PDB file of C-alpha atoms in Angstrom:
ATOM      1  CA  MET A   1       0.000   0.000   0.000  1.00  0.00           C
ATOM      2  CA  ASP A   2       1.156   3.570  -0.637  1.00  0.00           C
ATOM      3  CA  ARG A   3       2.357   5.142   2.594  1.00  0.00           C
ATOM      4  CA  PHE A   4      -0.060   8.079   2.525  1.00  0.00           C
ATOM      5  CA  MET A   5      -3.191   6.363   1.160  1.00  0.00           C
ATOM      6  CA  SER A   6      -6.433   7.165   2.966  1.00  0.00           C
ATOM      7  CA  VAL A   7      -8.602   4.493   4.580  1.00  0.00           C
ATOM      8  CA  THR A   8     -11.010   4.828   1.628  1.00  0.00           C
ATOM      9  CA  ASP A   9      -8.167   4.386  -0.883  1.00  0.00           C
ATOM     10  CA  ILE A  10      -6.948   1.283   0.944  1.00  0.00           C
ATOM     11  CA  SER A  11     -10.408  -0.308   0.901  1.00  0.00           C
ATOM     12  CA  ILE A  12     -10.723   0.376  -2.834  1.00  0.00           C
ATOM     13  CA  ASP A  13      -7.242  -1.053  -3.410  1.00  0.00           C
ATOM     14  CA  ILE A  14      -8.173  -4.241  -1.557  1.00  0.00           C
ATOM     15  CA  GLU A  15     -11.411  -4.489  -3.544  1.00  0.00           C
ATOM     16  CA  TYR A  16      -9.601  -4.461  -6.896  1.00  0.00           C
ATOM     17  CA  ALA A  17      -7.126  -7.056  -5.669  1.00  0.00           C
ATOM     18  CA  SER A  18     -10.084  -9.354  -4.931  1.00  0.00           C
ATOM     19  CA  LEU A  19     -10.673 -12.381  -7.152  1.00  0.00           C
ATOM     20  CA  SER A  20     -14.428 -11.850  -6.886  1.00  0.00           C
ATOM     21  CA  THR A  21     -14.109  -8.297  -8.274  1.00  0.00           C
ATOM     22  CA  ILE A  22     -11.799  -9.462 -11.073  1.00  0.00           C
ATOM     23  CA  ASP A  23     -14.176 -12.302 -11.961  1.00  0.00           C
ATOM     24  CA  ALA A  24     -17.205 -10.000 -11.917  1.00  0.00           C
ATOM     25  CA  THR A  25     -15.592  -7.810 -14.560  1.00  0.00           C
ATOM     26  CA  ALA A  26     -14.585 -10.861 -16.596  1.00  0.00           C
ATOM     27  CA  LYS A  27     -18.230 -12.021 -16.479  1.00  0.00           C
ATOM     28  CA  TYR A  28     -19.398  -8.586 -17.613  1.00  0.00           C
ATOM     29  CA  LEU A  29     -17.146  -8.848 -20.669  1.00  0.00           C
ATOM     30  CA  ARG A  30     -18.249 -12.410 -21.432  1.00  0.00           C
ATOM     31  CA  ASP A  31     -21.848 -11.223 -21.295  1.00  0.00           C
ATOM     32  CA  ARG A  32     -20.938  -8.556 -23.862  1.00  0.00           C
ATOM     33  CA  GLY A  33     -19.670 -11.241 -26.253  1.00  0.00           C
ATOM     34  CA  ILE A  34     -15.989 -11.527 -25.355  1.00  0.00           C
ATOM     35  CA  THR A  35     -15.547 -15.286 -25.122  1.00  0.00           C
ATOM     36  CA  GLU A  36     -12.411 -17.438 -25.077  1.00  0.00           C
ATOM     37  CA  PRO A  37      -9.794 -14.880 -26.179  1.00  0.00           C
ATOM     38  CA  GLU A  38      -6.456 -16.502 -26.917  1.00  0.00           C
ATOM     39  CA  VAL A  39      -4.077 -13.550 -27.091  1.00  0.00           C
ATOM     40  CA  GLY A  40      -4.100 -10.238 -25.235  1.00  0.00           C
ATOM     41  CA  ILE A  41      -2.385  -7.083 -26.485  1.00  0.00           C
ATOM     42  CA  VAL A  42      -1.856  -3.761 -24.741  1.00  0.00           C
ATOM     43  CA  LEU A  43      -1.039  -0.853 -27.021  1.00  0.00           C
ATOM     44  CA  GLY A  44       1.320   1.912 -25.939  1.00  0.00           C
ATOM     45  CA  SER A  45       1.373   5.623 -26.711  1.00  0.00           C
ATOM     46  CA  GLY A  46       0.831   6.382 -30.396  1.00  0.00           C
ATOM     47  CA  LEU A  47       0.296   2.712 -31.272  1.00  0.00           C
ATOM     48  CA  ASN A  48      -3.473   2.370 -30.874  1.00  0.00           C
ATOM     49  CA  SER A  49      -4.286   2.206 -34.589  1.00  0.00           C
ATOM     50  CA  TYR A  50      -3.251  -1.463 -34.553  1.00  0.00           C
ATOM     51  CA  ALA A  51      -6.594  -2.345 -32.978  1.00  0.00           C
ATOM     52  CA  ASP A  52      -8.361  -1.361 -36.209  1.00  0.00           C
ATOM     53  CA  ARG A  53      -6.952  -4.500 -37.870  1.00  0.00           C
ATOM     54  CA  LEU A  54      -9.265  -6.859 -35.973  1.00  0.00           C
ATOM     55  CA  LYS A  55     -12.194  -8.323 -37.899  1.00  0.00           C
ATOM     56  CA  ASN A  56     -15.761  -8.654 -36.548  1.00  0.00           C
ATOM     57  CA  ALA A  57     -14.727  -6.404 -33.705  1.00  0.00           C
ATOM     58  CA  ILE A  58     -16.590  -5.764 -30.476  1.00  0.00           C
ATOM     59  CA  ARG A  59     -15.573  -2.392 -28.998  1.00  0.00           C
ATOM     60  CA  ILE A  60     -16.296  -1.441 -25.390  1.00  0.00           C
ATOM     61  CA  ASN A  61     -15.277   1.876 -23.887  1.00  0.00           C
ATOM     62  CA  TYR A  62     -13.372   1.656 -20.617  1.00  0.00           C
ATOM     63  CA  SER A  63     -15.963   3.956 -19.014  1.00  0.00           C
ATOM     64  CA  GLU A  64     -18.552   1.162 -19.409  1.00  0.00           C
ATOM     65  CA  ILE A  65     -16.443  -1.597 -17.836  1.00  0.00           C
ATOM     66  CA  PRO A  66     -16.583  -2.184 -14.065  1.00  0.00           C
ATOM     67  CA  GLY A  67     -13.217  -1.412 -12.477  1.00  0.00           C
ATOM     68  CA  PHE A  68     -11.717   0.194 -15.597  1.00  0.00           C
ATOM     69  CA  ILE A  69     -10.596   3.817 -15.726  1.00  0.00           C
ATOM     70  CA  SER A  70     -10.672   6.144 -18.730  1.00  0.00           C
ATOM     71  CA  PRO A  71      -7.092   7.137 -19.665  1.00  0.00           C
ATOM     72  CA  THR A  72      -6.114  10.772 -19.208  1.00  0.00           C
ATOM     73  CA  VAL A  73      -3.156  10.530 -21.579  1.00  0.00           C
ATOM     74  CA  ALA A  74      -3.449  11.613 -25.215  1.00  0.00           C
ATOM     75  CA  GLY A  75      -2.818   8.792 -27.676  1.00  0.00           C
ATOM     76  CA  HIS A  76      -4.661   6.169 -25.608  1.00  0.00           C
ATOM     77  CA  TYR A  77      -8.106   5.246 -27.002  1.00  0.00           C
ATOM     78  CA  GLY A  78      -9.512   3.856 -23.768  1.00  0.00           C
ATOM     79  CA  GLU A  79     -11.287   0.884 -25.338  1.00  0.00           C
ATOM     80  CA  ILE A  80     -11.287  -2.875 -25.287  1.00  0.00           C
ATOM     81  CA  ILE A  81     -11.429  -4.251 -28.814  1.00  0.00           C
ATOM     82  CA  TYR A  82     -12.110  -7.952 -29.271  1.00  0.00           C
ATOM     83  CA  GLY A  83     -12.030  -9.607 -32.655  1.00  0.00           C
ATOM     84  CA  ASP A  84     -10.427 -11.995 -35.088  1.00  0.00           C
ATOM     85  CA  LEU A  85      -6.914 -11.851 -36.508  1.00  0.00           C
ATOM     86  CA  ASP A  86      -6.106 -14.629 -38.966  1.00  0.00           C
ATOM     87  CA  GLY A  87      -8.464 -16.997 -37.144  1.00  0.00           C
ATOM     88  CA  ILE A  88      -7.095 -16.175 -33.689  1.00  0.00           C
ATOM     89  CA  LYS A  89      -9.303 -14.539 -31.060  1.00  0.00           C
ATOM     90  CA  VAL A  90      -7.551 -11.410 -29.855  1.00  0.00           C
ATOM     91  CA  ILE A  91      -8.443  -8.943 -27.120  1.00  0.00           C
ATOM     92  CA  VAL A  92      -6.779  -5.538 -27.243  1.00  0.00           C
ATOM     93  CA  LEU A  93      -6.399  -2.992 -24.482  1.00  0.00           C
ATOM     94  CA  ALA A  94      -6.187   0.184 -26.547  1.00  0.00           C
ATOM     95  CA  GLY A  95      -4.657   2.366 -23.882  1.00  0.00           C
ATOM     96  CA  ARG A  96      -3.478   1.623 -20.358  1.00  0.00           C
ATOM     97  CA  PHE A  97      -3.727   3.067 -16.865  1.00  0.00           C
ATOM     98  CA  HIS A  98      -0.453   4.493 -15.596  1.00  0.00           C
ATOM     99  CA  TYR A  99       0.798   4.724 -12.036  1.00  0.00           C
ATOM    100  CA  TYR A 100       1.745   8.348 -12.664  1.00  0.00           C
ATOM    101  CA  GLU A 101      -1.914   9.203 -13.309  1.00  0.00           C
ATOM    102  CA  GLY A 102      -2.460   8.710  -9.589  1.00  0.00           C
ATOM    103  CA  HIS A 103      -3.802   5.149  -9.643  1.00  0.00           C
ATOM    104  CA  SER A 104      -2.601   2.510  -7.211  1.00  0.00           C
ATOM    105  CA  ILE A 105      -0.478  -0.258  -8.691  1.00  0.00           C
ATOM    106  CA  THR A 106      -3.395  -2.631  -8.002  1.00  0.00           C
ATOM    107  CA  ARG A 107      -5.655  -0.596 -10.282  1.00  0.00           C
ATOM    108  CA  VAL A 108      -2.934  -0.380 -12.922  1.00  0.00           C
ATOM    109  CA  VAL A 109      -2.781  -4.179 -13.282  1.00  0.00           C
ATOM    110  CA  PHE A 110      -6.515  -4.843 -12.830  1.00  0.00           C
ATOM    111  CA  PRO A 111      -7.245  -5.115 -16.607  1.00  0.00           C
ATOM    112  CA  TYR A 112      -4.513  -7.722 -17.068  1.00  0.00           C
ATOM    113  CA  ARG A 113      -5.894  -9.864 -14.275  1.00  0.00           C
ATOM    114  CA  VAL A 114      -9.298  -9.656 -15.953  1.00  0.00           C
ATOM    115  CA  LEU A 115      -7.751 -10.855 -19.229  1.00  0.00           C
ATOM    116  CA  ILE A 116      -6.060 -13.687 -17.350  1.00  0.00           C
ATOM    117  CA  ARG A 117      -9.428 -14.797 -15.963  1.00  0.00           C
ATOM    118  CA  LEU A 118     -10.947 -14.549 -19.449  1.00  0.00           C
ATOM    119  CA  GLY A 119      -8.465 -17.261 -20.434  1.00  0.00           C
ATOM    120  CA  ILE A 120      -5.750 -15.675 -22.550  1.00  0.00           C
ATOM    121  CA  LYS A 121      -2.581 -17.734 -22.914  1.00  0.00           C
ATOM    122  CA  ARG A 122      -0.269 -15.067 -24.344  1.00  0.00           C
ATOM    123  CA  MET A 123       0.191 -11.373 -23.525  1.00  0.00           C
ATOM    124  CA  ILE A 124       1.844  -8.984 -25.959  1.00  0.00           C
ATOM    125  CA  ILE A 125       2.925  -5.850 -24.100  1.00  0.00           C
ATOM    126  CA  THR A 126       3.859  -2.857 -26.241  1.00  0.00           C
ATOM    127  CA  ASN A 127       5.128   0.563 -25.304  1.00  0.00           C
ATOM    128  CA  ALA A 128       6.800   3.703 -26.542  1.00  0.00           C
ATOM    129  CA  SER A 129      10.153   4.112 -24.840  1.00  0.00           C
ATOM    130  CA  GLY A 130      13.269   6.212 -24.813  1.00  0.00           C
ATOM    131  CA  CYS A 131      16.335   4.701 -26.476  1.00  0.00           C
ATOM    132  CA  ILE A 132      19.423   4.504 -24.261  1.00  0.00           C
ATOM    133  CA  ASN A 133      21.593   2.132 -26.296  1.00  0.00           C
ATOM    134  CA  ARG A 134      23.656   4.253 -28.688  1.00  0.00           C
ATOM    135  CA  ASN A 135      23.847   1.341 -31.143  1.00  0.00           C
ATOM    136  CA  PHE A 136      20.074   1.516 -31.631  1.00  0.00           C
ATOM    137  CA  GLU A 137      18.167   4.315 -33.307  1.00  0.00           C
ATOM    138  CA  ALA A 138      14.914   6.200 -32.764  1.00  0.00           C
ATOM    139  CA  GLY A 139      12.100   4.743 -34.830  1.00  0.00           C
ATOM    140  CA  SER A 140      13.283   1.143 -34.505  1.00  0.00           C
ATOM    141  CA  LEU A 141      11.619  -1.671 -32.572  1.00  0.00           C
ATOM    142  CA  MET A 142      13.096  -3.606 -29.672  1.00  0.00           C
ATOM    143  CA  LEU A 143      12.026  -6.961 -28.295  1.00  0.00           C
ATOM    144  CA  ILE A 144      12.313  -6.817 -24.512  1.00  0.00           C
ATOM    145  CA  SER A 145      14.635  -9.522 -23.206  1.00  0.00           C
ATOM    146  CA  ASP A 146      14.447  -8.508 -19.541  1.00  0.00           C
ATOM    147  CA  HIS A 147      13.504  -5.570 -17.343  1.00  0.00           C
ATOM    148  CA  ILE A 148      14.763  -3.580 -14.376  1.00  0.00           C
ATOM    149  CA  ASN A 149      12.006  -2.534 -11.997  1.00  0.00           C
ATOM    150  CA  LEU A 150      12.873   0.932 -10.662  1.00  0.00           C
ATOM    151  CA  THR A 151       9.296   1.944  -9.855  1.00  0.00           C
ATOM    152  CA  GLY A 152       9.528   1.049  -6.180  1.00  0.00           C
ATOM    153  CA  ARG A 153       6.281  -0.896  -6.612  1.00  0.00           C
ATOM    154  CA  ASN A 154       5.403  -4.553  -7.124  1.00  0.00           C
ATOM    155  CA  PRO A 155       1.783  -5.509  -7.891  1.00  0.00           C
ATOM    156  CA  LEU A 156       2.187  -8.869  -6.124  1.00  0.00           C
ATOM    157  CA  ILE A 157       2.701  -7.273  -2.694  1.00  0.00           C
ATOM    158  CA  GLY A 158      -0.185  -8.214  -0.423  1.00  0.00           C
ATOM    159  CA  ALA A 159      -2.137 -11.426  -0.041  1.00  0.00           C
ATOM    160  CA  ASN A 160      -1.371 -13.870  -2.850  1.00  0.00           C
ATOM    161  CA  ILE A 161      -4.296 -15.168  -4.909  1.00  0.00           C
ATOM    162  CA  PRO A 162      -3.398 -18.804  -5.711  1.00  0.00           C
ATOM    163  CA  GLU A 163      -5.828 -18.848  -8.648  1.00  0.00           C
ATOM    164  CA  LEU A 164      -3.672 -16.168 -10.281  1.00  0.00           C
ATOM    165  CA  GLY A 165      -0.260 -17.670  -9.571  1.00  0.00           C
ATOM    166  CA  PRO A 166       2.260 -18.779  -6.927  1.00  0.00           C
ATOM    167  CA  ARG A 167       3.451 -16.720  -3.967  1.00  0.00           C
ATOM    168  CA  PHE A 168       7.038 -16.543  -5.278  1.00  0.00           C
ATOM    169  CA  PRO A 169       7.010 -16.591  -9.098  1.00  0.00           C
ATOM    170  CA  ASP A 170      10.258 -17.111 -11.006  1.00  0.00           C
ATOM    171  CA  MET A 171      11.214 -14.148 -13.239  1.00  0.00           C
ATOM    172  CA  THR A 172      14.130 -15.745 -15.102  1.00  0.00           C
ATOM    173  CA  ASP A 173      12.328 -15.999 -18.449  1.00  0.00           C
ATOM    174  CA  THR A 174       9.613 -13.365 -18.046  1.00  0.00           C
ATOM    175  CA  TYR A 175       9.829 -12.388 -21.732  1.00  0.00           C
ATOM    176  CA  ASN A 176       9.665 -15.818 -23.309  1.00  0.00           C
ATOM    177  CA  LYS A 177      13.018 -16.461 -24.978  1.00  0.00           C
ATOM    178  CA  SER A 178      11.888 -19.098 -27.482  1.00  0.00           C
ATOM    179  CA  LEU A 179       9.002 -16.916 -28.675  1.00  0.00           C
ATOM    180  CA  ARG A 180      11.294 -13.897 -28.855  1.00  0.00           C
ATOM    181  CA  GLU A 181      13.740 -15.777 -31.058  1.00  0.00           C
ATOM    182  CA  ALA A 182      10.917 -17.015 -33.284  1.00  0.00           C
ATOM    183  CA  VAL A 183       9.474 -13.500 -33.689  1.00  0.00           C
ATOM    184  CA  LYS A 184      12.911 -12.081 -34.490  1.00  0.00           C
ATOM    185  CA  ALA A 185      13.594 -14.769 -37.099  1.00  0.00           C
ATOM    186  CA  GLU A 186      10.238 -14.377 -38.837  1.00  0.00           C
ATOM    187  CA  ALA A 187      10.580 -10.594 -38.855  1.00  0.00           C
ATOM    188  CA  ALA A 188      14.049 -10.887 -40.397  1.00  0.00           C
ATOM    189  CA  ALA A 189      12.600 -13.116 -43.104  1.00  0.00           C
ATOM    190  CA  ILE A 190      10.401 -10.226 -44.278  1.00  0.00           C
ATOM    191  CA  GLY A 191      13.163  -7.650 -43.954  1.00  0.00           C
ATOM    192  CA  ILE A 192      12.423  -6.231 -40.491  1.00  0.00           C
ATOM    193  CA  GLU A 193      15.361  -5.854 -38.121  1.00  0.00           C
ATOM    194  CA  LEU A 194      14.447  -6.092 -34.449  1.00  0.00           C
ATOM    195  CA  HIS A 195      16.761  -5.118 -31.628  1.00  0.00           C
ATOM    196  CA  GLU A 196      16.729  -6.976 -28.314  1.00  0.00           C
ATOM    197  CA  GLY A 197      17.391  -5.353 -25.002  1.00  0.00           C
ATOM    198  CA  VAL A 198      16.634  -4.578 -21.384  1.00  0.00           C
ATOM    199  CA  TYR A 199      13.804  -2.215 -20.469  1.00  0.00           C
ATOM    200  CA  ALA A 200      14.042  -0.026 -17.370  1.00  0.00           C
ATOM    201  CA  GLY A 201      10.684   0.811 -15.823  1.00  0.00           C
ATOM    202  CA  LEU A 202      10.328   4.120 -13.954  1.00  0.00           C
ATOM    203  CA  THR A 203       7.204   5.804 -12.625  1.00  0.00           C
ATOM    204  CA  GLY A 204       7.262   9.029 -14.656  1.00  0.00           C
ATOM    205  CA  PRO A 205       5.634  11.338 -15.523  1.00  0.00           C
ATOM    206  CA  CYS A 206       8.865  13.309 -16.003  1.00  0.00           C
ATOM    207  CA  PHE A 207      11.114  12.277 -18.823  1.00  0.00           C
ATOM    208  CA  GLU A 208      14.430  11.233 -17.328  1.00  0.00           C
ATOM    209  CA  THR A 209      17.390  13.530 -16.730  1.00  0.00           C
ATOM    210  CA  PRO A 210      20.669  13.017 -18.621  1.00  0.00           C
ATOM    211  CA  ALA A 211      22.285  11.879 -15.348  1.00  0.00           C
ATOM    212  CA  GLU A 212      19.556   9.284 -14.838  1.00  0.00           C
ATOM    213  CA  ILE A 213      20.076   8.028 -18.383  1.00  0.00           C
ATOM    214  CA  ARG A 214      23.823   7.662 -17.764  1.00  0.00           C
ATOM    215  CA  PHE A 215      22.997   5.675 -14.617  1.00  0.00           C
ATOM    216  CA  LEU A 216      20.532   3.443 -16.481  1.00  0.00           C
ATOM    217  CA  ALA A 217      23.093   2.754 -19.205  1.00  0.00           C
ATOM    218  CA  THR A 218      25.629   1.809 -16.546  1.00  0.00           C
ATOM    219  CA  ILE A 219      23.309  -0.772 -14.971  1.00  0.00           C
ATOM    220  CA  GLY A 220      22.504  -2.372 -18.321  1.00  0.00           C
ATOM    221  CA  ALA A 221      19.324  -0.740 -19.619  1.00  0.00           C
ATOM    222  CA  ASP A 222      18.817  -0.315 -23.363  1.00  0.00           C
ATOM    223  CA  ALA A 223      15.497   1.523 -23.187  1.00  0.00           C
ATOM    224  CA  VAL A 224      13.401   3.298 -20.567  1.00  0.00           C
ATOM    225  CA  GLY A 225       9.701   3.893 -20.061  1.00  0.00           C
ATOM    226  CA  MET A 226       6.840   4.431 -17.635  1.00  0.00           C
ATOM    227  CA  SER A 227       4.822   1.215 -17.999  1.00  0.00           C
ATOM    228  CA  THR A 228       5.179  -2.483 -18.928  1.00  0.00           C
ATOM    229  CA  VAL A 229       6.905  -3.773 -15.784  1.00  0.00           C
ATOM    230  CA  PRO A 230       3.739  -4.166 -13.629  1.00  0.00           C
ATOM    231  CA  GLU A 231       1.900  -5.825 -16.531  1.00  0.00           C
ATOM    232  CA  ALA A 232       4.787  -8.211 -17.178  1.00  0.00           C
ATOM    233  CA  ILE A 233       4.969  -9.158 -13.498  1.00  0.00           C
ATOM    234  CA  VAL A 234       1.277 -10.112 -13.166  1.00  0.00           C
ATOM    235  CA  THR A 235       1.048 -11.943 -16.492  1.00  0.00           C
ATOM    236  CA  ASN A 236       4.266 -13.860 -15.802  1.00  0.00           C
ATOM    237  CA  HIS A 237       2.887 -14.629 -12.319  1.00  0.00           C
ATOM    238  CA  ALA A 238      -0.106 -16.267 -14.018  1.00  0.00           C
ATOM    239  CA  GLY A 239       2.108 -18.420 -16.241  1.00  0.00           C
ATOM    240  CA  LEU A 240       1.316 -16.654 -19.506  1.00  0.00           C
ATOM    241  CA  GLU A 241       3.647 -16.410 -22.476  1.00  0.00           C
ATOM    242  CA  VAL A 242       4.813 -12.792 -22.447  1.00  0.00           C
ATOM    243  CA  ILE A 243       6.227 -10.866 -25.396  1.00  0.00           C
ATOM    244  CA  GLY A 244       7.385  -7.270 -24.937  1.00  0.00           C
ATOM    245  CA  ILE A 245       7.801  -4.876 -27.883  1.00  0.00           C
ATOM    246  CA  SER A 246       9.178  -1.363 -27.426  1.00  0.00           C
ATOM    247  CA  CYS A 247       8.874   1.310 -30.066  1.00  0.00           C
ATOM    248  CA  LEU A 248      12.050   3.340 -29.525  1.00  0.00           C
ATOM    249  CA  SER A 249      10.294   6.646 -30.038  1.00  0.00           C
ATOM    250  CA  ASN A 250      13.162   9.002 -29.181  1.00  0.00           C
ATOM    251  CA  MET A 251      16.757   9.023 -28.076  1.00  0.00           C
ATOM    252  CA  ALA A 252      16.810   9.383 -24.291  1.00  0.00           C
ATOM    253  CA  ALA A 253      17.842  12.577 -22.514  1.00  0.00           C
ATOM    254  CA  GLY A 254      21.444  13.606 -23.110  1.00  0.00           C
ATOM    255  CA  ILE A 255      22.118  11.083 -25.885  1.00  0.00           C
ATOM    256  CA  ILE A 256      21.721  13.903 -28.416  1.00  0.00           C
ATOM    257  CA  GLU A 257      23.159  16.990 -26.732  1.00  0.00           C
ATOM    258  CA  ASP A 258      20.670  19.764 -25.867  1.00  0.00           C
ATOM    259  CA  LYS A 259      17.776  17.992 -27.620  1.00  0.00           C
ATOM    260  CA  GLU A 260      14.511  18.250 -25.700  1.00  0.00           C
ATOM    261  CA  ILE A 261      12.033  15.347 -25.524  1.00  0.00           C
ATOM    262  CA  THR A 262       8.349  15.954 -26.268  1.00  0.00           C
ATOM    263  CA  THR A 263       5.209  13.828 -26.357  1.00  0.00           C
ATOM    264  CA  ASP A 264       4.649  15.051 -29.931  1.00  0.00           C
ATOM    265  CA  GLU A 265       7.864  13.293 -30.959  1.00  0.00           C
ATOM    266  CA  VAL A 266       6.714  10.100 -29.231  1.00  0.00           C
ATOM    267  CA  ASP A 267       3.343  10.136 -31.008  1.00  0.00           C
ATOM    268  CA  GLN A 268       4.838  11.027 -34.392  1.00  0.00           C
ATOM    269  CA  THR A 269       7.323   8.149 -34.214  1.00  0.00           C
ATOM    270  CA  GLY A 270       4.465   5.785 -33.391  1.00  0.00           C
ATOM    271  CA  ALA A 271       2.616   6.952 -36.494  1.00  0.00           C
ATOM    272  CA  ASP A 272       5.751   6.658 -38.634  1.00  0.00           C
ATOM    273  CA  VAL A 273       6.407   3.036 -37.654  1.00  0.00           C
ATOM    274  CA  ALA A 274       2.741   1.926 -37.563  1.00  0.00           C
ATOM    275  CA  GLU A 275       3.009  -0.394 -40.573  1.00  0.00           C
ATOM    276  CA  THR A 276       6.189  -2.126 -39.394  1.00  0.00           C
ATOM    277  CA  PHE A 277       4.874  -2.313 -35.839  1.00  0.00           C
ATOM    278  CA  ALA A 278       1.657  -3.972 -37.069  1.00  0.00           C
ATOM    279  CA  LYS A 279       3.606  -6.610 -38.979  1.00  0.00           C
ATOM    280  CA  VAL A 280       5.674  -7.471 -35.914  1.00  0.00           C
ATOM    281  CA  VAL A 281       2.643  -7.686 -33.635  1.00  0.00           C
ATOM    282  CA  ASP A 282       0.899  -9.895 -36.215  1.00  0.00           C
ATOM    283  CA  ILE A 283       3.895 -12.247 -36.055  1.00  0.00           C
ATOM    284  CA  ALA A 284       3.765 -12.247 -32.241  1.00  0.00           C
ATOM    285  CA  VAL A 285       0.077 -13.179 -32.353  1.00  0.00           C
ATOM    286  CA  ARG A 286       0.480 -16.011 -34.855  1.00  0.00           C
ATOM    287  CA  ILE A 287       3.851 -17.511 -33.922  1.00  0.00           C
TER     288      ILE A 287
END
C-alpha cells in the first residue's frame, strides 16, 4: 500500500485485488460477447491504430467496464477491442492506466488480471520508450529480453491469490526467450530488423534527466519507459507467455546533446512506424 493512502483508498485497493471483483468484470465482458480470447495485447502511446486491424470487432469503452478507468493521456483510445486476426481470437487494451496518473499499482494491473481470468494464454505488451543504447536508433523496434524494476512498486505485494499464480514466481524468463527468437527470425525473413534489449521501468511522468540516463546505461538498460513492468509481473505470475515490444520513439535525454524530448515526438514516431509495428505484432500473435 502507498504510505499516505487514505482508509477509503486502501479499501478500494483491496477491492480491486479481490478475485471476486476481477471475476465480476470478466463475467461482464463475457456477457458482452468476449468469449475465449487466446491472445491479449496492450497498445502503448501512439500505437493504438493497430486495434483497427481486428475483424468482426466488439468495442467497449473503458468507461462502461466495471473497475476500468478512462485514460487521461493523449494517444490512448480507452477501449477494449475484441475480434479476429487470422483466425485467432484477440483482445486488445487500446490504452493503459499508468501509475503516474495517480492510480494505485493494483488498479494499474486490474485489466490484465481480468484478461487472465478470461483465459488468454499469451500477452503482448507494447510501449513507446526512450532509447538509451547508442547502437540503436529512434524509430526502430526492440524486443524486450528482460527488465529492471525501478518503480519502487510490485503488484504482487499483499495477499497472494493462488488462482492467479504462486506466492514466489520465477522471473528468469519473463519475456519468453523461445518466442522472442521465433518472432525475431520471422521478422528478419520479411526484412524487419528487431533489436533486443533490457527495459528499465520508472514511474514518470517526467522524462528522465541526462544523469539518470547515464545511470541506467551503466546498470545495463537499453530503453526506458513508464509502464510495462507491472503488466509483465502479473502476467508472468499467471504463467502466460509474455512478449514485450518497445517502439524506440526518441533518443533518451542527453544522448543527443541539448535535444529536448516531447510527447509530440513520441506520437509522431508511433505513427511513422505503424506499418512495421503492425507486422511485428501480427507475427507475435500467430507464432
